[in-house]
Tab-separated table of C-alpha atoms in Angstrom:
chain	number	residue	atom	x	y	z
A	34	MET	CA	34.400	-32.148	16.668
A	35	ASN	CA	33.051	-29.560	18.495
A	36	TRP	CA	29.964	-28.857	19.640
A	37	ARG	CA	29.616	-25.642	17.116
A	38	THR	CA	31.627	-28.445	14.160
A	39	ARG	CA	28.704	-29.876	14.032
A	40	PHE	CA	26.216	-27.264	14.471
A	41	LEU	CA	27.811	-25.503	11.972
A	42	ALA	CA	27.918	-28.312	8.864
A	43	LEU	CA	24.561	-29.733	9.962
A	44	ALA	CA	22.648	-25.919	9.766
A	45	GLY	CA	25.394	-25.262	5.962
A	46	LEU	CA	23.986	-29.471	4.312
A	47	LEU	CA	20.354	-28.452	5.211
A	48	GLY	CA	19.964	-25.133	4.435
A	49	LEU	CA	19.325	-25.252	0.358
A	50	TRP	CA	16.081	-27.542	1.872
A	51	VAL	CA	14.911	-25.223	4.174
A	52	MET	CA	15.093	-22.322	1.858
A	53	SER	CA	12.954	-24.008	-0.678
A	54	MET	CA	10.922	-25.244	2.404
A	55	GLY	CA	9.505	-21.491	2.900
A	56	ALA	CA	9.889	-20.443	-0.890
A	57	PHE	CA	5.972	-20.852	-1.367
A	58	ALA	CA	4.831	-18.196	1.936
A	59	GLN	CA	3.305	-14.999	0.885
A	60	THR	CA	4.949	-11.508	1.858
A	61	PRO	CA	2.775	-8.792	3.541
A	62	PRO	CA	3.630	-5.749	2.084
A	63	LEU	CA	6.522	-4.217	3.127
A	64	ALA	CA	6.205	-1.083	5.186
A	65	ALA	CA	7.227	2.221	3.041
A	66	MET	CA	8.036	4.688	5.808
A	67	LEU	CA	10.385	2.451	7.274
A	68	ASN	CA	12.180	1.459	4.143
A	69	GLU	CA	11.392	-2.037	5.076
A	70	GLN	CA	13.206	-4.354	3.483
A	71	ILE	CA	13.955	-8.354	3.384
A	72	ILE	CA	17.895	-9.595	2.962
A	73	MET	CA	19.447	-12.899	3.202
A	74	LEU	CA	22.124	-11.875	4.887
A	75	PRO	CA	25.287	-14.671	4.640
A	76	VAL	CA	26.464	-15.780	8.176
A	77	GLY	CA	29.284	-18.365	8.886
A	78	GLY	CA	31.284	-20.354	6.799
A	79	GLY	CA	33.059	-23.268	5.451
A	80	PHE	CA	29.803	-26.621	6.056
A	81	GLY	CA	28.552	-23.969	8.113
A	82	ALA	CA	28.532	-21.315	5.514
A	83	THR	CA	24.063	-20.460	5.150
A	84	GLN	CA	21.711	-17.492	5.041
A	85	LEU	CA	19.329	-15.215	7.671
A	86	GLU	CA	16.205	-14.280	6.192
A	87	THR	CA	16.287	-10.654	8.440
A	88	THR	CA	13.817	-7.963	7.997
A	89	ILE	CA	16.086	-4.327	7.923
A	90	PHE	CA	14.046	-1.038	8.865
A	91	LYS	CA	16.291	2.199	8.170
A	92	PRO	CA	15.964	5.588	9.072
A	93	ASN	CA	16.227	7.806	5.380
A	94	GLY	CA	20.190	9.001	4.891
A	95	ASP	CA	23.128	7.022	4.528
A	96	GLY	CA	24.330	6.240	8.466
A	97	PRO	CA	25.818	5.321	9.824
A	98	PHE	CA	23.120	4.268	12.298
A	99	PRO	CA	23.419	2.622	15.471
A	100	LEU	CA	21.724	-0.741	15.063
A	101	ALA	CA	18.951	-2.418	17.188
A	102	LEU	CA	19.381	-5.863	16.867
A	103	ILE	CA	15.888	-7.959	17.582
A	104	ASN	CA	15.664	-11.711	18.222
A	105	HIS	CA	12.429	-12.981	17.696
A	106	GLY	CA	10.604	-16.583	20.017
A	107	LYS	CA	9.508	-19.716	18.868
A	108	SER	CA	6.487	-20.812	18.058
A	109	PRO	CA	4.905	-24.022	18.787
A	110	GLY	CA	5.582	-26.497	16.397
A	111	ASN	CA	8.182	-26.898	13.297
A	112	PRO	CA	10.087	-23.466	13.000
A	113	LEU	CA	10.782	-23.985	9.358
A	114	PHE	CA	7.077	-23.032	8.879
A	115	GLN	CA	7.802	-19.686	11.933
A	116	GLU	CA	6.406	-16.476	9.645
A	117	ARG	CA	9.245	-13.782	9.576
A	118	ALA	CA	8.869	-11.981	12.985
A	119	ARG	CA	8.836	-7.804	12.603
A	120	PHE	CA	8.272	-5.977	15.498
A	121	LEU	CA	6.314	-3.457	13.888
A	122	MET	CA	5.226	-1.922	16.568
A	123	ALA	CA	9.168	-1.408	17.903
A	124	ALA	CA	11.012	-1.186	14.863
A	125	ASN	CA	9.603	2.352	14.423
A	126	ALA	CA	9.696	3.703	17.901
A	127	LEU	CA	14.084	2.480	17.493
A	128	VAL	CA	13.733	4.558	13.753
A	129	ALA	CA	12.487	6.983	15.101
A	130	ARG	CA	15.744	7.092	17.294
A	131	GLY	CA	18.076	7.185	14.478
A	132	TYR	CA	18.775	2.921	14.358
A	133	LEU	CA	18.681	0.307	11.993
A	134	VAL	CA	16.670	-2.188	12.865
A	135	ALA	CA	18.075	-5.765	12.336
A	136	ILE	CA	15.679	-8.675	12.882
A	137	PRO	CA	17.091	-11.926	11.977
A	138	MET	CA	15.164	-15.510	11.386
A	139	ARG	CA	17.655	-17.603	13.510
A	140	ARG	CA	18.831	-20.614	11.371
A	141	GLY	CA	16.583	-23.561	10.675
A	142	PHE	CA	13.209	-20.413	11.569
A	143	SER	CA	11.298	-19.682	8.446
A	144	LYS	CA	13.293	-19.285	4.992
A	145	SER	CA	16.624	-19.163	7.179
A	146	GLY	CA	18.805	-21.818	6.561
A	147	GLY	CA	20.253	-24.560	8.351
A	148	ALA	CA	18.889	-26.181	11.373
A	149	TYR	CA	17.365	-25.214	14.891
A	150	ILE	CA	19.280	-27.303	17.168
A	151	ASN	CA	17.678	-28.428	20.522
A	152	PRO	CA	19.568	-29.344	23.163
A	153	GLY	CA	16.757	-31.138	24.879
A	154	CYS	CA	16.466	-30.098	28.307
A	155	ASN	CA	19.079	-28.096	29.039
A	156	ILE	CA	18.080	-24.365	28.127
A	157	THR	CA	21.571	-22.972	29.272
A	158	SER	CA	23.653	-24.622	25.988
A	159	ASN	CA	19.410	-23.768	23.645
A	160	GLY	CA	20.551	-20.415	24.352
A	161	LEU	CA	24.296	-20.317	24.242
A	162	VAL	CA	23.820	-22.258	20.478
A	163	GLN	CA	21.472	-19.440	18.964
A	164	ALA	CA	23.403	-16.421	20.835
A	165	GLU	CA	26.241	-17.988	18.349
A	166	GLY	CA	24.466	-17.420	15.131
A	167	ILE	CA	23.445	-14.132	16.291
A	168	ARG	CA	26.772	-13.539	16.453
A	169	GLU	CA	26.692	-14.921	13.360
A	170	ALA	CA	24.590	-12.166	12.073
A	171	LEU	CA	26.487	-9.671	14.154
A	172	VAL	CA	29.462	-9.739	11.952
A	173	SER	CA	27.714	-9.282	8.958
A	174	LEU	CA	25.437	-6.523	10.146
A	175	VAL	CA	28.670	-4.790	11.571
A	176	LYS	CA	30.429	-4.659	7.965
A	177	ARG	CA	27.039	-2.596	6.048
A	178	PRO	CA	28.999	1.123	5.632
A	179	ASP	CA	24.346	2.523	7.062
A	180	VAL	CA	25.284	0.720	10.365
A	181	ASP	CA	27.597	1.925	13.551
A	182	ALA	CA	29.356	-1.046	14.721
A	183	GLN	CA	30.199	0.756	17.998
A	184	ARG	CA	27.126	1.066	18.890
A	185	ILE	CA	24.510	-1.424	19.065
A	186	VAL	CA	21.338	-2.765	21.878
A	187	VAL	CA	20.646	-6.006	20.989
A	188	ILE	CA	16.590	-6.925	22.533
A	189	GLY	CA	15.130	-10.493	22.266
A	190	GLN	CA	11.194	-11.633	23.335
A	191	SER	CA	10.360	-14.827	24.722
A	192	HIS	CA	12.642	-17.636	23.233
A	193	GLY	CA	14.773	-14.323	21.966
A	194	GLY	CA	14.947	-13.262	25.236
A	195	LEU	CA	16.678	-15.669	26.264
A	196	THR	CA	19.209	-15.686	23.066
A	197	THR	CA	20.737	-12.012	24.082
A	198	MET	CA	20.822	-13.104	27.737
A	199	ALA	CA	23.042	-15.581	26.092
A	200	LEU	CA	24.864	-13.390	23.983
A	201	GLY	CA	25.209	-11.354	27.054
A	202	ALA	CA	28.107	-14.519	28.088
A	203	THR	CA	29.620	-14.113	25.292
A	204	PRO	CA	29.217	-10.723	24.440
A	205	PHE	CA	29.801	-9.262	20.799
A	206	PRO	CA	32.548	-5.793	20.298
A	207	GLY	CA	29.968	-2.836	20.352
A	208	VAL	CA	26.884	-3.966	21.646
A	209	ARG	CA	26.402	-1.558	24.843
A	210	GLY	CA	23.619	-3.407	26.906
A	211	LEU	CA	21.147	-6.412	26.565
A	212	ILE	CA	16.924	-5.309	27.050
A	213	ASN	CA	14.733	-8.594	27.403
A	214	PHE	CA	11.175	-9.259	27.063
A	215	ALA	CA	10.012	-12.406	29.447
A	216	GLY	CA	12.647	-13.937	27.529
A	217	GLY	CA	12.991	-17.862	28.409
A	218	LEU	CA	11.549	-21.022	27.268
A	219	ARG	CA	9.275	-22.993	28.294
A	220	ILE	CA	9.632	-26.951	27.721
A	221	GLU	CA	6.124	-29.228	26.822
A	222	ASP	CA	8.441	-32.329	24.412
A	223	ARG	CA	6.377	-35.074	26.530
A	224	ASN	CA	9.794	-37.168	24.732
A	225	THR	CA	11.506	-35.024	27.044
A	226	HIS	CA	11.158	-35.015	30.754
A	227	CYS	CA	12.976	-32.310	32.860
A	228	ASN	CA	12.832	-29.870	35.320
A	229	TRP	CA	12.564	-26.875	32.838
A	230	GLU	CA	12.061	-24.595	35.559
A	231	ARG	CA	14.863	-25.395	37.285
A	232	SER	CA	16.757	-25.466	33.692
A	233	LEU	CA	15.703	-22.134	32.878
A	234	VAL	CA	17.105	-20.255	36.163
A	235	ASP	CA	19.961	-22.248	36.451
A	236	ALA	CA	20.552	-21.025	32.675
A	237	PHE	CA	20.410	-17.448	33.615
A	238	GLU	CA	22.251	-18.095	36.247
A	239	ALA	CA	24.876	-18.739	34.359
A	240	TYR	CA	24.727	-16.142	31.960
A	241	GLY	CA	24.464	-13.675	34.923
A	242	ARG	CA	27.988	-14.969	36.175
A	243	GLN	CA	29.896	-14.238	32.797
A	244	THR	CA	28.485	-11.431	31.488
A	245	ALA	CA	29.744	-7.629	31.972
A	246	LEU	CA	26.829	-5.480	30.428
A	247	PRO	CA	23.380	-4.095	31.644
A	248	SER	CA	19.892	-5.341	30.756
A	249	LEU	CA	16.776	-4.221	31.173
A	250	TRP	CA	14.616	-6.579	31.651
A	251	PHE	CA	9.997	-6.630	31.339
A	252	TYR	CA	7.615	-9.545	32.939
A	253	GLY	CA	4.333	-8.891	33.672
A	254	ASP	CA	2.094	-11.164	36.167
A	255	ASN	CA	-0.241	-12.840	33.738
A	256	ASP	CA	2.114	-13.974	31.140
A	257	SER	CA	1.088	-18.228	30.223
A	258	PHE	CA	4.130	-19.376	29.619
A	259	TRP	CA	5.218	-18.818	33.716
A	260	GLY	CA	3.527	-16.390	35.925
A	261	PRO	CA	5.478	-13.764	37.785
A	262	ASP	CA	7.031	-15.425	40.058
A	263	LEU	CA	9.437	-17.856	37.757
A	264	PRO	CA	11.351	-14.665	36.607
A	265	LYS	CA	11.816	-13.003	39.684
A	266	GLU	CA	13.793	-15.406	40.597
A	267	MET	CA	15.518	-15.695	37.300
A	268	PHE	CA	16.583	-11.725	37.981
A	269	ALA	CA	17.261	-12.510	40.928
A	270	ARG	CA	19.742	-15.232	40.132
A	271	TYR	CA	21.176	-13.915	37.160
A	272	ASN	CA	22.536	-10.605	39.531
A	273	ALA	CA	23.393	-12.900	41.844
A	274	GLY	CA	26.313	-14.191	39.665
A	275	GLY	CA	27.243	-10.794	38.776
A	276	GLY	CA	24.419	-9.616	36.319
A	277	LYS	CA	23.697	-6.292	35.839
A	278	ALA	CA	20.179	-6.533	34.929
A	279	ARG	CA	17.446	-4.223	36.271
A	280	LEU	CA	13.306	-6.026	36.020
A	281	ILE	CA	10.359	-3.975	35.488
A	282	SER	CA	7.573	-6.255	36.978
A	283	TYR	CA	4.362	-4.284	35.480
A	284	GLY	CA	2.146	-5.859	36.966
A	285	LYS	CA	-1.282	-6.909	34.656
A	286	PHE	CA	-1.324	-6.796	31.110
A	287	GLU	CA	-4.860	-4.952	30.611
A	288	GLU	CA	-4.662	-5.621	26.605
A	289	GLY	CA	-4.170	-10.214	27.070
A	290	ASP	CA	-1.069	-12.186	27.459
A	291	ALA	CA	1.928	-10.531	28.630
A	292	HIS	CA	3.868	-12.485	26.823
A	293	GLY	CA	3.192	-10.907	23.818
A	294	MET	CA	3.348	-7.372	25.508
A	295	PHE	CA	6.481	-6.052	23.725
A	296	ALA	CA	4.520	-6.747	19.935
A	297	HIS	CA	1.434	-5.187	20.883
A	298	ARG	CA	0.639	-1.773	19.913
A	299	ALA	CA	-0.570	-1.250	23.919
A	300	GLY	CA	2.432	-2.361	25.058
A	301	LEU	CA	4.794	0.931	23.962
A	302	VAL	CA	3.114	3.407	26.944
A	303	ILE	CA	4.501	0.447	28.961
A	304	TRP	CA	7.910	-0.370	27.808
A	305	LEU	CA	9.190	2.499	26.107
A	306	LYS	CA	9.924	5.309	28.270
A	307	PRO	CA	12.193	2.592	30.341
A	308	VAL	CA	13.487	1.684	27.690
A	309	GLU	CA	14.557	5.784	26.796
A	310	GLU	CA	16.142	5.617	29.794
A	311	PHE	CA	18.642	2.496	29.577
A	312	LEU	CA	19.618	3.270	26.015
A	313	ARG	CA	20.480	7.478	27.401
A	314	GLY	CA	22.629	5.661	30.351
A	315	ILE	CA	24.260	2.468	28.442
A	316	GLY	CA	25.348	6.280	25.402
A	317	LEU	CA	23.021	5.619	22.812
A	318	PRO	CA	20.376	7.756	21.264
A	319	ALA	CA	16.868	7.926	22.755
A	320	ALA	CA	15.420	11.287	21.169
A	321	VAL	CA	13.200	10.906	17.839
A	322	VAL	CA	14.985	12.603	14.926
A	323	PRO	CA	12.913	14.395	12.986
A	324	ARG	CA	11.783	12.580	9.509
A	325	THR	CA	10.873	13.512	6.435
A	326	MET	CA	9.610	11.634	3.202
A	327	SER	CA	12.457	10.606	1.102
A	328	PRO	CA	11.260	10.963	-2.996
A	329	ALA	CA	10.605	7.269	-2.713
A	330	GLN	CA	8.139	7.317	0.209
A	331	LYS	CA	6.205	9.946	-1.659
A	332	ALA	CA	5.998	8.143	-4.699
A	333	VAL	CA	4.745	5.012	-2.148
A	334	LEU	CA	1.869	7.270	-0.272
A	335	GLY	CA	1.548	9.987	-2.099
A	336	PRO	CA	-1.848	9.580	-3.451
A	337	GLN	CA	-3.014	8.929	0.099
A	338	LEU	CA	-1.359	11.912	1.173
A	339	ASN	CA	-3.246	15.826	1.435
A	340	ALA	CA	0.106	17.426	0.086
A	341	ALA	CA	-1.242	21.419	0.574
A	342	LEU	CA	-2.672	20.113	3.646
A	343	ARG	CA	0.360	19.541	4.545
A	344	GLU	CA	2.720	22.788	3.346
A	345	ALA	CA	0.165	24.617	5.272
A	346	HIS	CA	0.778	23.533	8.399
A	347	PRO	CA	4.131	23.469	8.943
A	348	PRO	CA	6.183	22.836	12.298
A	349	SER	CA	5.617	25.251	15.130
A	350	GLY	CA	8.236	24.082	17.163
A	351	PHE	CA	5.575	24.381	19.637
A	352	ALA	CA	6.581	22.011	22.048
A	353	ALA	CA	8.233	18.979	21.504
A	354	LEU	CA	6.102	15.817	19.728
A	355	THR	CA	6.843	13.245	22.772
A	356	ASP	CA	5.687	16.290	25.212
A	357	VAL	CA	2.592	15.034	26.315
A	358	ASP	CA	2.122	17.220	29.119
A	359	ALA	CA	2.677	20.354	26.454
A	360	VAL	CA	-0.821	19.454	24.215
A	361	PRO	CA	-3.415	21.887	25.389
A	362	LEU	CA	-7.139	21.474	25.373
A	363	LEU	CA	-6.576	17.989	25.981
A	364	SER	CA	-9.124	15.729	28.208
A	365	SER	CA	-7.471	13.190	29.763
A	366	ASN	CA	-8.647	10.171	27.629
A	367	CYS	CA	-7.408	11.941	24.626
A	368	ARG	CA	-3.422	13.059	26.478
A	369	GLU	CA	-3.806	9.361	26.919
A	370	ILE	CA	-4.618	9.063	22.989
A	371	TYR	CA	-1.689	10.946	21.770
A	372	ARG	CA	0.685	9.473	23.685
A	373	ARG	CA	0.352	6.385	22.493
A	374	TRP	CA	-0.006	7.915	19.169
A	375	ALA	CA	2.914	9.199	19.086
A	376	THR	CA	4.821	6.175	18.801
A	377	TYR	CA	2.753	5.019	15.596
A	378	GLU	CA	3.658	4.679	12.523
A	379	LEU	CA	3.709	7.763	9.883
A	380	PRO	CA	2.574	8.816	7.995
A	381	ARG	CA	-0.058	9.715	11.017
A	382	GLY	CA	-2.201	12.683	12.107
A	383	PHE	CA	-3.736	14.123	15.715
A	384	ALA	CA	-6.313	17.049	15.834
A	385	ILE	CA	-7.583	18.231	18.654
A	386	GLY	CA	-10.817	20.315	19.095
A	387	PRO	CA	-12.828	23.424	21.476
A	388	ALA	CA	-12.851	21.406	25.153
A	389	GLY	CA	-10.845	18.451	25.164
A	390	GLN	CA	-11.910	16.412	21.996
A	391	CYS	CA	-8.907	14.899	19.538
A	392	GLY	CA	-9.280	12.921	17.082
A	393	SER	CA	-5.863	10.689	15.487
A	394	ALA	CA	-5.400	8.536	13.173
A	395	THR	CA	-2.305	6.891	10.731
A	396	SER	CA	-1.551	5.217	7.824
A	397	VAL	CA	-1.939	1.826	9.045
A	398	MET	CA	-5.420	2.567	10.723
A	399	PRO	CA	-7.797	1.449	8.230
A	400	PRO	CA	-10.492	4.164	7.349
A	401	LYS	CA	-14.023	4.499	7.371
A	402	PRO	CA	-16.133	4.431	4.949
A	403	ASP	CA	-16.627	8.333	3.570
A	404	MET	CA	-13.889	8.790	5.630
A	405	PRO	CA	-10.584	10.709	4.253
A	406	SER	CA	-7.645	7.898	3.606
A	407	ASP	CA	-4.913	10.810	4.317
A	408	PRO	CA	-4.703	9.931	8.002
A	409	VAL	CA	-3.917	13.762	8.662
A	410	GLN	CA	-7.113	14.791	7.567
A	411	ARG	CA	-8.898	11.865	8.794
A	412	ALA	CA	-7.630	12.936	12.113
A	413	LEU	CA	-9.346	16.393	11.631
A	414	ALA	CA	-13.102	14.568	9.999
A	415	THR	CA	-12.331	12.375	13.041
A	416	CYS	CA	-12.168	15.479	15.776
A	417	GLU	CA	-14.760	17.306	14.326
A	418	GLN	CA	-17.097	14.331	14.215
A	419	ILE	CA	-17.294	13.978	18.181
A	420	ALA	CA	-16.974	18.129	18.570
A	421	LYS	CA	-18.784	18.880	16.776
A	422	SER	CA	-17.128	21.801	15.640
A	423	ALA	CA	-14.141	23.201	13.978
A	424	CYS	CA	-10.835	21.467	15.234
A	425	LYS	CA	-7.538	22.097	14.261
A	426	LEU	CA	-4.740	19.975	13.835
A	427	TYR	CA	-2.165	19.366	16.925
A	428	ALA	CA	0.624	17.715	15.247
A	429	ILE	CA	1.278	15.816	11.134
A	430	ASP	CA	3.725	13.078	11.874
A	431	ASP	CA	7.168	13.510	14.355
A	432	ASP	CA	5.986	18.211	14.422
A	433	VAL	CA	4.372	19.245	16.406
A	434	VAL	CA	2.297	22.353	14.430
A	435	TRP	CA	0.370	23.752	16.577
A	436	LYS	CA	-0.459	27.787	16.806
A	437	PRO	CA	-1.983	28.602	19.888
């Protein structure tokens, strides 16, 4: 019996127990504008058959949409008790560009069936075992009628980044590229005596020898898992082995630990533009697709939205939403605020004042006391509080409404 058969058999036997243990976890409210849903994705076959707790975000409509699969990391402790990964900031940015986003919790994580297999200090094997589970998830996902099986990008953070790069060593049809955020694995088990740094470098070198897929890497200097030097060695060895990777060393992440940059709101301004360029380079969409609310979304969000205000400000065609330089009258600080706002969740509003002031709001920003619940109204009110005069709306949701 080979390692894969043993792995699938053990995972299948433990699947029901694992899912029952996670059944009592509370679920946060689903993101209506992203059509968020949680499914149990069937994977494997025979004794290895189980289900993976999978979060789906998607645009309105039937598709088929290009697929962005995001691999989660591994928190300290028992993976059974790890929370469901959502990556809301990234999901919003990708759905805005027309992608269906899938985030499967791998075997043994959260409410997924099966067991997490730990190969000790053999990080190469660890990544390959995790990648096998992602291959299984892809087999199921590409059967969905709303998924374009020929247009897939795989993304991963931390242990998920290692998994993503390992998947490239055994490529799946339709996957065009890999994106790695702080990918790797640090082993701190006192019972496992090994040189994990060397094992990690060896893993990336091994993956580089077996992949033909292009990849984009992000590593920061203040990463608490390994600092700035180890990723550079991993990158050099990966490409020396035959890999086709581009490394973005973005320096210090000012908002905290660089290891968590991908999941942080402030990280969007670091990674979004290079990712857009990467996606275009592998023949995948990168431009924002205009969105409107479906009847179901209006039913959920309608009570907090001012329909008359939105009807009074239709799209003007003044500029593209992402054209930051086209926004008039902004101070340098407000220009940076707008750059970030344009990556945030819908519904949202942005207003500008007569002397460089601005106000921005989204549905997930809790309003202050005595402020409107509608983010468009709240953006106007915020701007006018700062400017001490009337402001004008510049953008609503994904549309520029400004009229000079």
